[in-house]
Short mmCIF file of C-alpha atoms in Angstrom, two decimals:
data_model
loop_
_atom_site.label_atom_id
_atom_site.label_comp_id
_atom_site.label_asym_id
_atom_site.label_seq_id
_atom_site.Cartn_x
_atom_site.Cartn_y
_atom_site.Cartn_z
CA UNK I 896 125.89 102.86 71.00
CA UNK I 897 124.36 106.27 70.50
CA UNK I 898 120.90 107.26 69.32
CA UNK I 899 118.52 110.24 69.39
CA UNK I 900 114.83 110.09 70.15
CA UNK I 901 111.94 112.52 70.52
CA UNK I 902 111.27 113.22 74.22
CA UNK I 903 107.48 113.38 73.78
CA UNK I 904 107.39 110.12 71.75
CA UNK I 905 109.54 108.40 74.28
CA UNK I 906 107.51 109.69 77.24
CA UNK I 907 104.17 108.65 75.71
CA UNK I 908 105.35 105.14 74.87
CA UNK I 909 106.94 104.53 78.32
CA UNK I 910 103.91 105.76 80.14
CA UNK I 911 101.73 103.19 78.27
CA UNK I 912 104.23 100.39 78.75
CA UNK I 913 104.66 101.09 82.48
CA UNK I 914 101.16 99.87 83.18
CA UNK I 915 102.28 96.30 82.48
CA UNK I 916 105.04 96.38 85.01
CA UNK I 917 104.21 95.21 88.54
CA UNK I 918 105.35 97.14 91.61
CA UNK I 919 106.94 93.97 92.92
CA UNK I 920 108.67 91.36 90.68
CA UNK I 921 110.07 87.93 91.35
CA UNK I 922 112.60 88.55 88.59
CA UNK I 923 114.41 91.97 89.08
CA UNK I 924 114.76 92.61 85.36
CA UNK I 925 111.00 92.72 85.02
CA UNK I 926 111.14 96.10 86.65
CA UNK I 927 112.94 97.31 83.54
CA UNK I 928 112.03 98.55 80.09
CA UNK I 929 113.76 96.59 77.34
CA UNK I 930 115.41 98.85 74.70
CA UNK I 931 116.27 97.26 71.31
CA UNK I 932 117.82 99.39 68.64
CA UNK I 933 117.97 98.21 65.04
CA UNK I 934 118.83 100.74 62.38
CA UNK I 935 116.68 103.79 62.92
CA UNK I 936 113.96 101.89 64.90
CA UNK I 937 113.73 101.69 68.70
CA UNK I 938 111.61 98.84 69.96
CA UNK I 939 110.45 99.15 73.61
CA UNK I 940 109.09 96.27 75.70
CA UNK I 941 107.59 95.84 79.16
CA UNK I 942 106.56 92.61 80.77
CA UNK I 943 105.24 90.97 83.99
CA UNK I 944 106.01 87.52 82.63
CA UNK I 945 102.37 86.84 81.78
CA UNK I 946 101.70 90.02 79.83
CA UNK I 947 104.11 91.58 77.42
CA UNK I 948 103.65 94.80 75.52
CA UNK I 949 105.98 96.20 72.86
CA UNK I 950 105.92 99.18 70.59
CA UNK I 951 108.33 101.00 68.30
CA UNK I 952 109.62 104.59 67.77
CA UNK I 953 111.50 105.92 64.76
CA UNK I 954 114.78 107.42 65.77
CA UNK I 955 116.20 110.74 64.63
CA UNK I 956 119.60 109.06 64.23
CA UNK I 957 121.53 106.03 65.42
CA UNK I 958 125.12 104.84 65.07
CA UNK I 959 124.63 101.14 65.77
CA UNK I 960 122.40 98.24 66.94
CA UNK I 961 122.08 97.00 70.47
CA UNK I 962 119.92 95.79 73.33
CA UNK I 963 119.80 96.74 76.98
CA UNK I 964 117.31 96.91 79.95
CA UNK I 965 116.89 99.98 82.11
CA UNK I 966 114.83 100.58 85.32
CA UNK I 967 111.37 101.89 84.64
CA UNK I 968 110.73 104.28 87.49
CA UNK I 969 113.65 106.70 87.35
CA UNK I 970 113.70 106.87 83.56
CA UNK I 971 109.91 107.44 83.29
CA UNK I 972 109.99 110.21 85.94
CA UNK I 973 112.93 111.95 84.24
CA UNK I 974 111.55 111.98 80.66
CA UNK I 975 107.91 112.74 81.71
CA UNK I 976 108.70 116.32 82.59
CA UNK I 977 110.52 117.25 79.36
CA UNK I 978 109.08 119.68 76.78
CA UNK I 979 109.44 118.48 73.18
CA UNK I 980 113.07 118.06 72.34
CA UNK I 981 115.66 115.57 71.19
CA UNK I 982 117.13 113.25 73.84
CA UNK I 983 120.51 111.55 73.11
CA UNK I 984 121.29 108.16 74.72
CA UNK I 985 124.97 107.17 75.01
CA UNK I 986 125.05 103.53 76.06
CA UNK I 987 128.21 101.91 77.25
CA UNK I 988 127.72 98.16 77.44
CA UNK I 989 131.06 97.44 79.16
CA UNK I 990 130.33 99.96 81.94
CA UNK I 991 126.67 98.97 82.04
CA UNK I 992 125.69 102.65 81.96
CA UNK I 993 123.44 104.86 79.89
CA UNK I 994 124.15 108.60 79.77
CA UNK I 995 121.09 110.60 78.65
CA UNK I 996 121.62 114.23 77.53
CA UNK I 997 119.01 116.81 76.71
CA UNK I 998 118.80 120.54 76.07
CA UNK I 999 119.74 121.77 79.52
CA UNK I 1000 121.46 118.84 81.24
CA UNK I 1001 122.17 115.10 81.40
CA UNK I 1002 121.64 112.21 83.70
CA UNK I 1003 123.02 108.60 83.87
CA UNK I 1004 121.36 105.32 84.85
CA UNK I 1005 122.68 101.77 85.26
CA UNK I 1006 121.53 99.30 82.59
CA UNK I 1007 121.04 95.51 82.79
CA UNK I 1008 121.78 92.68 80.49
CA UNK I 1009 119.06 92.32 77.90
CA UNK I 1010 119.65 88.63 77.69
CA UNK I 1011 118.15 88.22 81.16
CA UNK I 1012 114.82 89.63 79.89
CA UNK I 1013 112.12 86.95 79.44
CA UNK I 1014 111.33 85.87 75.92
CA UNK I 1015 107.83 86.57 74.59
CA UNK I 1016 105.06 84.04 74.60
CA UNK I 1017 104.88 81.89 71.48
CA UNK I 1018 101.62 81.46 69.59
CA UNK I 1019 101.20 78.15 67.85
CA UNK I 1020 101.08 77.98 64.02
CA UNK I 1021 97.46 76.97 63.91
CA UNK I 1022 96.25 80.02 65.85
CA UNK I 1023 92.82 81.41 65.34
CA UNK I 1024 92.56 85.03 64.04
CA UNK I 1025 89.97 87.73 64.66
CA UNK I 1026 90.17 91.05 62.97
CA UNK I 1027 87.86 93.86 64.08
CA UNK I 1028 87.64 97.68 64.07
CA UNK I 1029 89.67 99.41 66.82
CA UNK I 1030 86.61 101.29 68.08
CA UNK I 1031 84.36 98.18 68.23
CA UNK I 1032 86.83 96.25 70.35
CA UNK I 1033 87.40 99.34 72.55
CA UNK I 1034 83.70 99.97 73.12
CA UNK I 1035 83.02 96.30 73.92
CA UNK I 1036 85.96 95.89 76.29
CA UNK I 1037 85.16 99.09 78.18
CA UNK I 1038 81.51 98.05 78.44
CA UNK I 1039 82.30 94.63 79.75
CA UNK I 1040 85.16 95.11 82.27
CA UNK I 1041 83.04 96.18 85.19
CA UNK I 1042 81.04 92.85 85.20
CA UNK I 1043 84.13 90.61 85.56
CA UNK I 1044 84.52 88.72 88.77
CA UNK I 1045 87.29 88.34 91.36
CA UNK I 1046 86.57 84.72 92.09
CA UNK I 1047 89.33 82.33 93.40
CA UNK I 1048 86.98 79.31 93.07
CA UNK I 1049 85.92 80.04 89.50
CA UNK I 1050 88.88 81.81 87.79
CA UNK I 1051 87.19 81.52 84.39
CA UNK I 1052 84.78 84.30 85.61
CA UNK I 1053 87.65 86.70 86.14
CA UNK I 1054 88.06 87.67 82.55
CA UNK I 1055 86.22 88.67 79.35
CA UNK I 1056 85.01 85.77 77.25
CA UNK I 1057 85.29 86.02 73.43
CA UNK I 1058 83.01 83.50 71.74
CA UNK I 1059 83.44 83.23 67.96
CA UNK I 1060 80.64 81.33 66.14
CA UNK I 1061 79.12 81.17 62.66
CA UNK I 1062 76.43 83.61 63.90
CA UNK I 1063 78.91 86.26 65.12
CA UNK I 1064 81.24 87.24 67.95
CA UNK I 1065 79.93 87.35 71.48
CA UNK I 1066 81.96 89.26 74.08
CA UNK I 1067 80.77 88.34 77.58
CA UNK I 1068 81.50 89.14 81.19
CA UNK I 1069 79.78 88.01 84.37
CA UNK I 1070 80.38 87.77 88.08
CA UNK I 1071 77.35 85.54 88.65
CA UNK I 1072 75.09 88.41 89.68
CA UNK I 1073 75.32 90.65 86.60
CA UNK I 1074 76.13 89.85 82.99
CA UNK I 1075 77.11 91.77 79.93
CA UNK I 1076 76.69 90.15 76.50
CA UNK I 1077 77.79 91.98 73.41
CA UNK I 1078 77.20 90.45 69.98
CA UNK I 1079 79.04 91.63 66.86
CA UNK I 1080 77.34 90.15 63.84
CA UNK I 1081 79.89 91.35 61.32
CA UNK I 1082 82.65 89.12 62.77
CA UNK I 1083 81.94 85.37 62.40
CA UNK I 1084 83.63 82.09 61.66
CA UNK I 1085 82.52 78.73 60.32
CA UNK I 1086 85.01 77.17 62.74
CA UNK I 1087 83.87 78.12 66.28
CA UNK I 1088 86.66 79.21 68.62
CA UNK I 1089 86.87 81.00 71.97
CA UNK I 1090 89.17 82.36 74.63
CA UNK I 1091 89.03 84.13 78.04
CA UNK I 1092 91.05 87.40 78.25
CA UNK I 1093 92.23 88.08 81.74
CA UNK I 1094 91.30 91.28 83.47
CA UNK I 1095 94.83 92.89 83.45
CA UNK I 1096 95.33 92.79 79.72
CA UNK I 1097 91.72 93.78 79.11
CA UNK I 1098 92.34 96.86 81.39
CA UNK I 1099 95.56 97.60 79.43
CA UNK I 1100 93.60 97.48 76.22
CA UNK I 1101 91.08 99.96 77.60
CA UNK I 1102 93.89 102.49 77.89
CA UNK I 1103 95.49 101.64 74.61
CA UNK I 1104 92.63 101.41 72.04
CA UNK I 1105 91.38 104.71 70.64
CA UNK I 1106 88.77 106.02 68.29
CA UNK I 1107 91.17 106.80 65.48
CA UNK I 1108 90.02 103.98 63.12
CA UNK I 1109 92.09 101.03 61.92
CA UNK I 1110 91.73 97.34 62.74
CA UNK I 1111 92.92 95.20 65.60
CA UNK I 1112 94.10 91.67 64.90
CA UNK I 1113 93.83 89.02 67.61
CA UNK I 1114 95.75 85.78 67.24
CA UNK I 1115 95.05 83.11 69.89
CA UNK I 1116 95.51 79.50 70.68
CA UNK I 1117 94.57 77.49 73.79
CA UNK I 1118 97.09 79.21 76.09
CA UNK I 1119 98.16 82.59 74.66
CA UNK I 1120 96.92 85.57 72.69
CA UNK I 1121 98.69 88.21 70.65
CA UNK I 1122 96.75 91.52 70.09
CA UNK I 1123 98.22 93.85 67.38
CA UNK I 1124 96.47 97.14 67.92
CA UNK I 1125 98.41 99.16 65.27
CA UNK I 1126 100.62 101.21 67.64
CA UNK I 1127 102.03 98.14 69.28
CA UNK I 1128 101.52 94.43 70.26
CA UNK I 1129 100.14 92.95 73.50
CA UNK I 1130 100.86 89.35 74.26
CA UNK I 1131 99.20 87.70 77.22
CA UNK I 1132 98.54 84.31 78.81
CA UNK I 1133 94.83 83.38 78.62
CA UNK I 1134 92.65 81.94 81.41
CA UNK I 1135 92.28 78.29 80.83
CA UNK I 1136 89.02 76.47 81.53
CA UNK I 1137 85.45 76.30 80.26
CA UNK I 1138 83.22 79.38 80.47
CA UNK I 1139 79.71 78.82 81.74
CA UNK I 1140 76.81 78.67 79.33
CA UNK I 1141 75.92 82.39 79.41
CA UNK I 1142 72.88 82.06 77.07
CA UNK I 1143 71.11 79.70 79.53
CA UNK I 1144 70.68 82.39 82.13
CA UNK I 1145 69.15 85.00 79.78
CA UNK I 1146 65.36 84.86 80.07
CA UNK I 1147 63.73 84.77 76.66
CA UNK I 1148 60.13 85.60 77.53
CA UNK I 1149 59.83 89.00 79.19
CA UNK I 1150 56.32 90.38 78.81
CA UNK I 1151 56.82 93.40 81.04
CA UNK I 1152 58.83 96.27 79.48
CA UNK I 1153 59.61 99.80 80.43
CA UNK I 1154 61.52 102.55 78.60
CA UNK I 1155 63.11 105.27 80.65
CA UNK I 1156 65.66 108.05 80.28
CA UNK I 1157 68.99 106.55 81.28
CA UNK I 1158 70.55 109.67 82.97
CA UNK I 1159 67.35 110.43 84.86
CA UNK I 1160 67.21 106.85 86.28
CA UNK I 1161 70.90 106.98 87.03
CA UNK I 1162 70.64 110.20 88.88
CA UNK I 1163 67.62 108.95 90.87
CA UNK I 1164 69.45 105.75 91.83
CA UNK I 1165 72.41 107.79 93.02
CA UNK I 1166 70.09 109.84 95.24
CA UNK I 1167 68.19 106.94 96.74
CA UNK I 1168 71.10 104.55 97.03
CA UNK I 1169 72.68 106.09 100.21
CA UNK I 1170 69.51 105.26 102.14
CA UNK I 1171 69.68 101.58 101.34
CA UNK I 1172 70.99 99.00 103.81
CA UNK I 1173 74.80 98.90 103.65
CA UNK I 1174 75.00 95.15 103.64
CA UNK I 1175 72.33 94.38 101.06
CA UNK I 1176 72.26 97.55 98.91
CA UNK I 1177 68.69 96.68 98.03
CA UNK I 1178 66.57 99.05 96.08
CA UNK I 1179 62.94 98.20 95.30
CA UNK I 1180 61.72 98.99 91.78
CA UNK I 1181 57.87 99.29 91.56
CA UNK I 1182 56.50 99.97 88.11
CA UNK I 1183 52.83 100.67 87.32
CA UNK I 1184 50.88 103.00 84.96
CA UNK I 1185 53.93 104.54 83.32
CA UNK I 1186 55.47 105.42 86.68
CA UNK I 1187 58.63 103.92 88.16
CA UNK I 1188 59.08 104.24 91.90
CA UNK I 1189 62.40 103.59 93.65
CA UNK I 1190 62.47 102.72 97.38
CA UNK I 1191 65.41 102.28 99.64
CA UNK I 1192 65.30 101.69 103.39
CA UNK I 1193 67.61 100.92 106.28
CA UNK I 1194 65.55 100.44 109.35
CA UNK I 1195 68.56 99.85 111.49
CA UNK I 1196 69.36 103.57 111.16
CA UNK I 1197 65.79 104.81 110.56
CA UNK I 1198 66.66 105.87 106.91
CA UNK I 1199 64.23 105.70 103.96
CA UNK I 1200 63.98 107.25 100.58
CA UNK I 1201 61.46 107.26 97.76
CA UNK I 1202 61.60 108.69 94.28
CA UNK I 1203 59.20 108.55 91.42
CA UNK I 1204 59.77 109.16 87.73
CA UNK I 1205 57.85 108.76 84.50
CA UNK I 1206 58.50 105.95 82.06
CA UNK I 1207 56.76 104.16 79.29
CA UNK I 1208 55.53 100.79 80.62
CA UNK I 1209 53.67 97.90 79.10
CA UNK I 1210 52.88 95.02 81.49
CA UNK I 1211 51.53 94.05 84.83
CA UNK I 1212 52.20 96.13 87.96
CA UNK I 1213 55.32 94.69 89.52
CA UNK I 1214 57.80 95.11 92.39
CA UNK I 1215 61.27 93.75 92.04
CA UNK I 1216 64.46 94.18 94.03
CA UNK I 1217 67.93 94.98 92.61
CA UNK I 1218 71.35 95.69 94.08
CA UNK I 1219 71.70 99.45 93.78
CA UNK I 1220 75.49 99.56 93.15
CA UNK I 1221 75.29 97.01 90.39
CA UNK I 1222 72.36 98.75 88.67
CA UNK I 1223 74.29 102.04 88.84
CA UNK I 1224 77.29 100.23 87.25
CA UNK I 1225 75.12 98.86 84.38
CA UNK I 1226 73.55 102.31 83.60
CA UNK I 1227 76.96 103.94 83.71
CA UNK I 1228 78.30 101.63 81.06
CA UNK I 1229 75.73 102.45 78.47
CA UNK I 1230 76.14 105.43 76.12
CA UNK I 1231 72.52 105.63 74.93
CA UNK I 1232 69.90 108.29 75.90
CA UNK I 1233 67.19 105.77 76.90
CA UNK I 1234 67.30 102.20 78.12
CA UNK I 1235 64.75 99.45 77.87
CA UNK I 1236 64.25 97.28 81.00
CA UNK I 1237 62.54 93.89 80.30
CA UNK I 1238 61.08 91.91 83.24
CA UNK I 1239 59.46 88.50 83.48
CA UNK I 1240 58.60 88.27 87.21
CA UNK I 1241 60.21 89.26 90.55
CA UNK I 1242 62.18 86.06 90.80
CA UNK I 1243 63.77 86.09 87.28
CA UNK I 1244 66.61 88.21 85.96
CA UNK I 1245 65.95 91.63 84.53
CA UNK I 1246 67.41 92.62 81.23
CA UNK I 1247 68.64 96.14 80.32
CA UNK I 1248 69.08 97.08 76.68
CA UNK I 1249 69.86 100.36 74.80
CA UNK I 1250 66.79 101.83 73.09
CA UNK I 1251 68.88 101.81 69.89
CA UNK I 1252 71.47 99.14 69.13
CA UNK I 1253 74.78 100.06 67.45
CA UNK I 1254 74.85 98.98 63.76
CA UNK I 1255 75.66 95.32 63.38
CA UNK I 1256 75.66 94.74 67.20
CA UNK I 1257 73.42 93.62 69.98
CA UNK I 1258 74.10 94.73 73.56
CA UNK I 1259 72.35 93.22 76.55
CA UNK I 1260 73.05 93.49 80.28
CA UNK I 1261 71.39 91.32 82.87
CA UNK I 1262 70.84 91.76 86.67
CA UNK I 1263 69.79 88.98 89.02
CA UNK I 1264 66.90 90.11 91.29
CA UNK I 1265 67.03 90.27 95.18
CA UNK I 1266 64.48 88.88 97.47
CA UNK I 1267 61.99 91.54 98.68
CA UNK I 1268 60.66 91.40 102.26
CA UNK I 1269 56.99 92.39 101.94
#
């Protein structure tokens, strides 16, 4: 079998697929890319047994159909350095060898039997379907990933929760200390459905989804999901279990509200944070008379820091403690100029919202407070 493919197209596709492959695999063939040629289409697949990604490239020419698997590392390193040029694959199934020729040379690599490659996960016939704009899914996944947990006791917290209801689609992530809840009101269903997307496929999507328009279609059942993002398909095994009631932890009555420049607050936190105690990361927020004061202290090493900044505040004077690193993460995952911080009292969670919500969406992030030693 012989076929010709663009070096740039092949390199780009293999680089994306390589993120699926684990460095160590219980099944040796999972360290390979699967090549499937049919007519003038080359379909490429990578898998770690729980996540499978495949994509297609149009070939310049091909003299037959066939399937083979080839080791990911050597092939990827070889094609990654090519300038744009045609690459010719001559595949000898009997010798289990692929010879790859290009403008100034050639190399050869052993191939494996494609029949040993695991089959893709099957989605049941009664699967639920969500269709949403590429950029909306990209923004919400990117915004939520940092809040997922790494919890062996509660594995349901280790992914992003998609909750489809008649009111809209909620995309939620939480580690028990911070929470991100995104609502997309333009996507809804009379028949409620939900799934928990694990962290690895969510991270893969973060690198795959772009801003070039188009829609993403998600088909899912109780165990598996198939995400068609236009340039390819990602299939993954879902996290099974019941996600906690995220709405119950969001305080509804927050009479104290301040509006502040996001980047100014983020910069101030980064300056003050190094002076906080390493174990607690506690930063005191004191707000009064349109002034926000940040305090950090580590008496074990005689370190303290204070910074004041202007804000717009309505409410009673208040001091509340937050974990500095988590608040930095929250502010870093907004894209707005100003944020609104809503507070009830020092013992209840604080809410952080963008000053202007995206059209048809509602974004909210939550931080649990820390005890202040007055």
